[in-house]
């Protein structure tokens, strides 16, 4: 998609979802004992805590985040690609998500900025800007002639 964005002169934006898994609420009741060293002043001996947010260590953490993310992106009228579930499209705009890394491509700079703003209202994000210098740990060098490596 990066090559297509250069060839078609698309506007690009990179965002990261902050504290990814913690943004999704869990749907089941999960209770746990207080961690060692944590003292809670109460007379009850068998005190347990109810978990309200998704944690990285839960078996379904990734799935719970993905369902939360999919719901949010569908909420801004994007349709998920059938061939690749990490790709979303809508009227000249494309969103690519890999866990907490997101690239947004579009014909119009204003439309890309509007989508970033809408996504930012639904999720905690860090806007990494219009020049994608790194994605998924791969460094991207932009050359003066418009190419990159």
PDB file of C-alpha atoms in Angstrom:
ATOM      1  CA  UNK A   1       0.000   0.000   0.000  1.00  0.00           C
ATOM      2  CA  UNK A   2       2.939   2.322   0.602  1.00  0.00           C
ATOM      3  CA  UNK A   3       3.998   1.864  -3.033  1.00  0.00           C
ATOM      4  CA  UNK A   4       0.433   2.520  -4.221  1.00  0.00           C
ATOM      5  CA  UNK A   5       0.292   5.664  -2.098  1.00  0.00           C
ATOM      6  CA  UNK A   6       3.412   6.983  -3.868  1.00  0.00           C
ATOM      7  CA  UNK A   7       2.229   5.959  -7.345  1.00  0.00           C
ATOM      8  CA  UNK A   8      -1.268   7.427  -6.870  1.00  0.00           C
ATOM      9  CA  UNK A   9      -0.081  10.444  -4.852  1.00  0.00           C
ATOM     10  CA  UNK A  10      -2.288   9.527  -1.873  1.00  0.00           C
ATOM     11  CA  UNK A  11      -2.237  11.367   1.415  1.00  0.00           C
ATOM     12  CA  UNK A  12      -0.908   9.181   4.213  1.00  0.00           C
ATOM     13  CA  UNK A  13      -1.250   9.321   7.972  1.00  0.00           C
ATOM     14  CA  UNK A  14       0.234   7.077  10.641  1.00  0.00           C
ATOM     15  CA  UNK A  15      -1.364   6.627  14.066  1.00  0.00           C
ATOM     16  CA  UNK A  16      -0.793   4.349  17.030  1.00  0.00           C
ATOM     17  CA  UNK A  17      -3.471   3.194  19.415  1.00  0.00           C
ATOM     18  CA  UNK A  18      -2.295   3.966  22.956  1.00  0.00           C
ATOM     19  CA  UNK A  19      -2.500   1.228  25.623  1.00  0.00           C
ATOM     20  CA  UNK A  20      -4.261  -0.884  23.053  1.00  0.00           C
ATOM     21  CA  UNK A  21      -5.769  -3.772  24.984  1.00  0.00           C
ATOM     22  CA  UNK A  22      -6.756  -1.604  27.938  1.00  0.00           C
ATOM     23  CA  UNK A  23      -9.159   0.374  25.731  1.00  0.00           C
ATOM     24  CA  UNK A  24     -11.479  -2.616  25.322  1.00  0.00           C
ATOM     25  CA  UNK A  25     -13.926  -3.526  28.063  1.00  0.00           C
ATOM     26  CA  UNK A  26     -14.248  -7.210  28.822  1.00  0.00           C
ATOM     27  CA  UNK A  27     -17.639  -8.853  28.300  1.00  0.00           C
ATOM     28  CA  UNK A  28     -17.394 -11.583  30.911  1.00  0.00           C
ATOM     29  CA  UNK A  29     -17.030 -11.361  34.660  1.00  0.00           C
ATOM     30  CA  UNK A  30     -13.454 -12.030  35.718  1.00  0.00           C
ATOM     31  CA  UNK A  31     -12.456 -11.930  39.358  1.00  0.00           C
ATOM     32  CA  UNK A  32      -8.973 -12.114  40.800  1.00  0.00           C
ATOM     33  CA  UNK A  33      -7.268 -11.944  44.153  1.00  0.00           C
ATOM     34  CA  UNK A  34      -5.386  -8.734  44.967  1.00  0.00           C
ATOM     35  CA  UNK A  35      -1.751  -8.910  43.857  1.00  0.00           C
ATOM     36  CA  UNK A  36       0.869  -9.811  46.469  1.00  0.00           C
ATOM     37  CA  UNK A  37       1.913  -6.797  48.502  1.00  0.00           C
ATOM     38  CA  UNK A  38      -1.337  -4.896  47.972  1.00  0.00           C
ATOM     39  CA  UNK A  39      -3.124  -4.337  51.274  1.00  0.00           C
ATOM     40  CA  UNK A  40      -6.814  -3.483  51.188  1.00  0.00           C
ATOM     41  CA  UNK A  41      -8.281  -2.367  54.484  1.00  0.00           C
ATOM     42  CA  UNK A  42     -11.351  -4.529  54.932  1.00  0.00           C
ATOM     43  CA  UNK A  43     -12.587  -7.101  57.377  1.00  0.00           C
ATOM     44  CA  UNK A  44     -13.369  -9.638  54.647  1.00  0.00           C
ATOM     45  CA  UNK A  45     -10.794 -12.379  54.332  1.00  0.00           C
ATOM     46  CA  UNK A  46     -11.614 -13.760  50.875  1.00  0.00           C
ATOM     47  CA  UNK A  47     -11.692 -10.456  49.024  1.00  0.00           C
ATOM     48  CA  UNK A  48     -11.604 -10.610  45.228  1.00  0.00           C
ATOM     49  CA  UNK A  49     -11.478  -7.817  42.678  1.00  0.00           C
ATOM     50  CA  UNK A  50     -13.637  -7.582  39.579  1.00  0.00           C
ATOM     51  CA  UNK A  51     -11.695  -6.811  36.410  1.00  0.00           C
ATOM     52  CA  UNK A  52     -13.291  -4.005  34.377  1.00  0.00           C
ATOM     53  CA  UNK A  53     -10.752  -3.625  31.580  1.00  0.00           C
ATOM     54  CA  UNK A  54      -9.001  -5.965  29.222  1.00  0.00           C
ATOM     55  CA  UNK A  55      -5.435  -6.950  30.212  1.00  0.00           C
ATOM     56  CA  UNK A  56      -2.592  -8.162  27.991  1.00  0.00           C
ATOM     57  CA  UNK A  57      -2.266 -11.419  29.944  1.00  0.00           C
ATOM     58  CA  UNK A  58      -5.846 -12.596  29.334  1.00  0.00           C
ATOM     59  CA  UNK A  59      -6.339 -15.371  26.787  1.00  0.00           C
ATOM     60  CA  UNK A  60      -8.924 -13.367  24.851  1.00  0.00           C
ATOM     61  CA  UNK A  61      -7.137 -10.002  25.115  1.00  0.00           C
ATOM     62  CA  UNK A  62      -6.295  -9.784  21.427  1.00  0.00           C
ATOM     63  CA  UNK A  63      -9.756 -10.859  20.326  1.00  0.00           C
ATOM     64  CA  UNK A  64     -11.470  -8.464  22.737  1.00  0.00           C
ATOM     65  CA  UNK A  65      -9.341  -5.572  21.419  1.00  0.00           C
ATOM     66  CA  UNK A  66     -10.036  -6.546  17.815  1.00  0.00           C
ATOM     67  CA  UNK A  67     -13.803  -6.628  18.376  1.00  0.00           C
ATOM     68  CA  UNK A  68     -13.622  -3.212  20.060  1.00  0.00           C
ATOM     69  CA  UNK A  69     -11.521  -1.822  17.204  1.00  0.00           C
ATOM     70  CA  UNK A  70     -13.778  -3.291  14.501  1.00  0.00           C
ATOM     71  CA  UNK A  71     -16.836  -1.820  16.171  1.00  0.00           C
ATOM     72  CA  UNK A  72     -15.201   1.602  16.321  1.00  0.00           C
ATOM     73  CA  UNK A  73     -14.065   1.608  12.699  1.00  0.00           C
ATOM     74  CA  UNK A  74     -17.456   0.382  11.514  1.00  0.00           C
ATOM     75  CA  UNK A  75     -18.893   3.243  13.576  1.00  0.00           C
ATOM     76  CA  UNK A  76     -17.240   5.728  11.218  1.00  0.00           C
ATOM     77  CA  UNK A  77     -18.796   3.917   8.217  1.00  0.00           C
ATOM     78  CA  UNK A  78     -15.832   1.881   7.015  1.00  0.00           C
ATOM     79  CA  UNK A  79     -16.327  -1.569   5.534  1.00  0.00           C
ATOM     80  CA  UNK A  80     -13.947  -4.398   6.331  1.00  0.00           C
ATOM     81  CA  UNK A  81     -12.197  -6.016   3.360  1.00  0.00           C
ATOM     82  CA  UNK A  82     -13.176  -9.666   2.929  1.00  0.00           C
ATOM     83  CA  UNK A  83      -9.761 -10.706   1.607  1.00  0.00           C
ATOM     84  CA  UNK A  84      -7.781  -9.083   4.437  1.00  0.00           C
ATOM     85  CA  UNK A  85      -9.525  -8.396   7.750  1.00  0.00           C
ATOM     86  CA  UNK A  86      -6.880  -5.796   8.676  1.00  0.00           C
ATOM     87  CA  UNK A  87      -7.942  -3.527   5.804  1.00  0.00           C
ATOM     88  CA  UNK A  88     -10.942  -1.180   5.915  1.00  0.00           C
ATOM     89  CA  UNK A  89     -12.223   0.950   3.038  1.00  0.00           C
ATOM     90  CA  UNK A  90     -14.656   3.764   2.371  1.00  0.00           C
ATOM     91  CA  UNK A  91     -15.017   6.213  -0.548  1.00  0.00           C
ATOM     92  CA  UNK A  92     -11.372   6.687  -1.553  1.00  0.00           C
ATOM     93  CA  UNK A  93     -10.038   6.044   1.951  1.00  0.00           C
ATOM     94  CA  UNK A  94      -8.195   2.967   3.210  1.00  0.00           C
ATOM     95  CA  UNK A  95      -7.274   2.078   6.791  1.00  0.00           C
ATOM     96  CA  UNK A  96      -4.734  -0.642   7.516  1.00  0.00           C
ATOM     97  CA  UNK A  97      -4.424  -1.849  11.129  1.00  0.00           C
ATOM     98  CA  UNK A  98      -1.971  -4.282  12.652  1.00  0.00           C
ATOM     99  CA  UNK A  99      -2.684  -4.636  16.399  1.00  0.00           C
ATOM    100  CA  UNK A 100      -1.990  -1.030  17.484  1.00  0.00           C
ATOM    101  CA  UNK A 101      -0.327   0.352  14.357  1.00  0.00           C
ATOM    102  CA  UNK A 102      -2.512   2.091  11.813  1.00  0.00           C
ATOM    103  CA  UNK A 103      -1.956   3.652   8.391  1.00  0.00           C
ATOM    104  CA  UNK A 104      -4.625   5.749   6.712  1.00  0.00           C
ATOM    105  CA  UNK A 105      -4.546   6.529   2.992  1.00  0.00           C
ATOM    106  CA  UNK A 106      -6.808   8.820   1.015  1.00  0.00           C
ATOM    107  CA  UNK A 107      -7.190  11.032  -2.021  1.00  0.00           C
ATOM    108  CA  UNK A 108      -8.012  14.113   0.044  1.00  0.00           C
ATOM    109  CA  UNK A 109      -5.845  15.444   2.858  1.00  0.00           C
ATOM    110  CA  UNK A 110      -8.951  16.918   4.515  1.00  0.00           C
ATOM    111  CA  UNK A 111     -10.775  13.572   4.451  1.00  0.00           C
ATOM    112  CA  UNK A 112      -7.781  11.783   5.967  1.00  0.00           C
ATOM    113  CA  UNK A 113      -7.605  14.402   8.730  1.00  0.00           C
ATOM    114  CA  UNK A 114     -11.350  14.058   9.406  1.00  0.00           C
ATOM    115  CA  UNK A 115     -11.006  10.288   9.775  1.00  0.00           C
ATOM    116  CA  UNK A 116      -8.044  10.684  12.144  1.00  0.00           C
ATOM    117  CA  UNK A 117     -10.156  13.095  14.194  1.00  0.00           C
ATOM    118  CA  UNK A 118     -13.133  10.699  14.259  1.00  0.00           C
ATOM    119  CA  UNK A 119     -10.958   7.751  15.235  1.00  0.00           C
ATOM    120  CA  UNK A 120      -9.326   9.938  17.901  1.00  0.00           C
ATOM    121  CA  UNK A 121     -12.752  10.547  19.442  1.00  0.00           C
ATOM    122  CA  UNK A 122     -13.405   6.802  19.701  1.00  0.00           C
ATOM    123  CA  UNK A 123      -9.941   5.633  20.787  1.00  0.00           C
ATOM    124  CA  UNK A 124      -6.869   6.945  22.572  1.00  0.00           C
ATOM    125  CA  UNK A 125      -4.367   7.490  19.766  1.00  0.00           C
ATOM    126  CA  UNK A 126      -1.002   9.046  19.056  1.00  0.00           C
ATOM    127  CA  UNK A 127      -0.870  10.810  15.706  1.00  0.00           C
ATOM    128  CA  UNK A 128       2.531  10.084  14.180  1.00  0.00           C
ATOM    129  CA  UNK A 129       2.046  12.454  11.242  1.00  0.00           C
ATOM    130  CA  UNK A 130       1.937  12.409   7.474  1.00  0.00           C
ATOM    131  CA  UNK A 131       5.445  11.116   6.831  1.00  0.00           C
ATOM    132  CA  UNK A 132       5.610   7.421   7.638  1.00  0.00           C
ATOM    133  CA  UNK A 133       9.171   6.893   8.817  1.00  0.00           C
ATOM    134  CA  UNK A 134       8.599   3.514  10.467  1.00  0.00           C
ATOM    135  CA  UNK A 135       5.894   0.883  10.382  1.00  0.00           C
ATOM    136  CA  UNK A 136       5.929  -2.407  12.274  1.00  0.00           C
ATOM    137  CA  UNK A 137       9.584  -1.881  13.137  1.00  0.00           C
ATOM    138  CA  UNK A 138      10.622  -1.352   9.500  1.00  0.00           C
ATOM    139  CA  UNK A 139      12.394   1.944   8.878  1.00  0.00           C
ATOM    140  CA  UNK A 140      11.251   3.762   5.723  1.00  0.00           C
ATOM    141  CA  UNK A 141      13.608   6.259   4.108  1.00  0.00           C
ATOM    142  CA  UNK A 142      12.021   8.891   1.873  1.00  0.00           C
ATOM    143  CA  UNK A 143      14.216  10.066  -1.008  1.00  0.00           C
ATOM    144  CA  UNK A 144      14.149  13.558  -2.553  1.00  0.00           C
ATOM    145  CA  UNK A 145      12.859  12.169  -5.859  1.00  0.00           C
ATOM    146  CA  UNK A 146       9.698  10.916  -4.138  1.00  0.00           C
ATOM    147  CA  UNK A 147      10.793   7.282  -3.906  1.00  0.00           C
ATOM    148  CA  UNK A 148      11.550   5.464  -0.701  1.00  0.00           C
ATOM    149  CA  UNK A 149      13.441   2.452   0.528  1.00  0.00           C
TER     150      UNK A 149
END
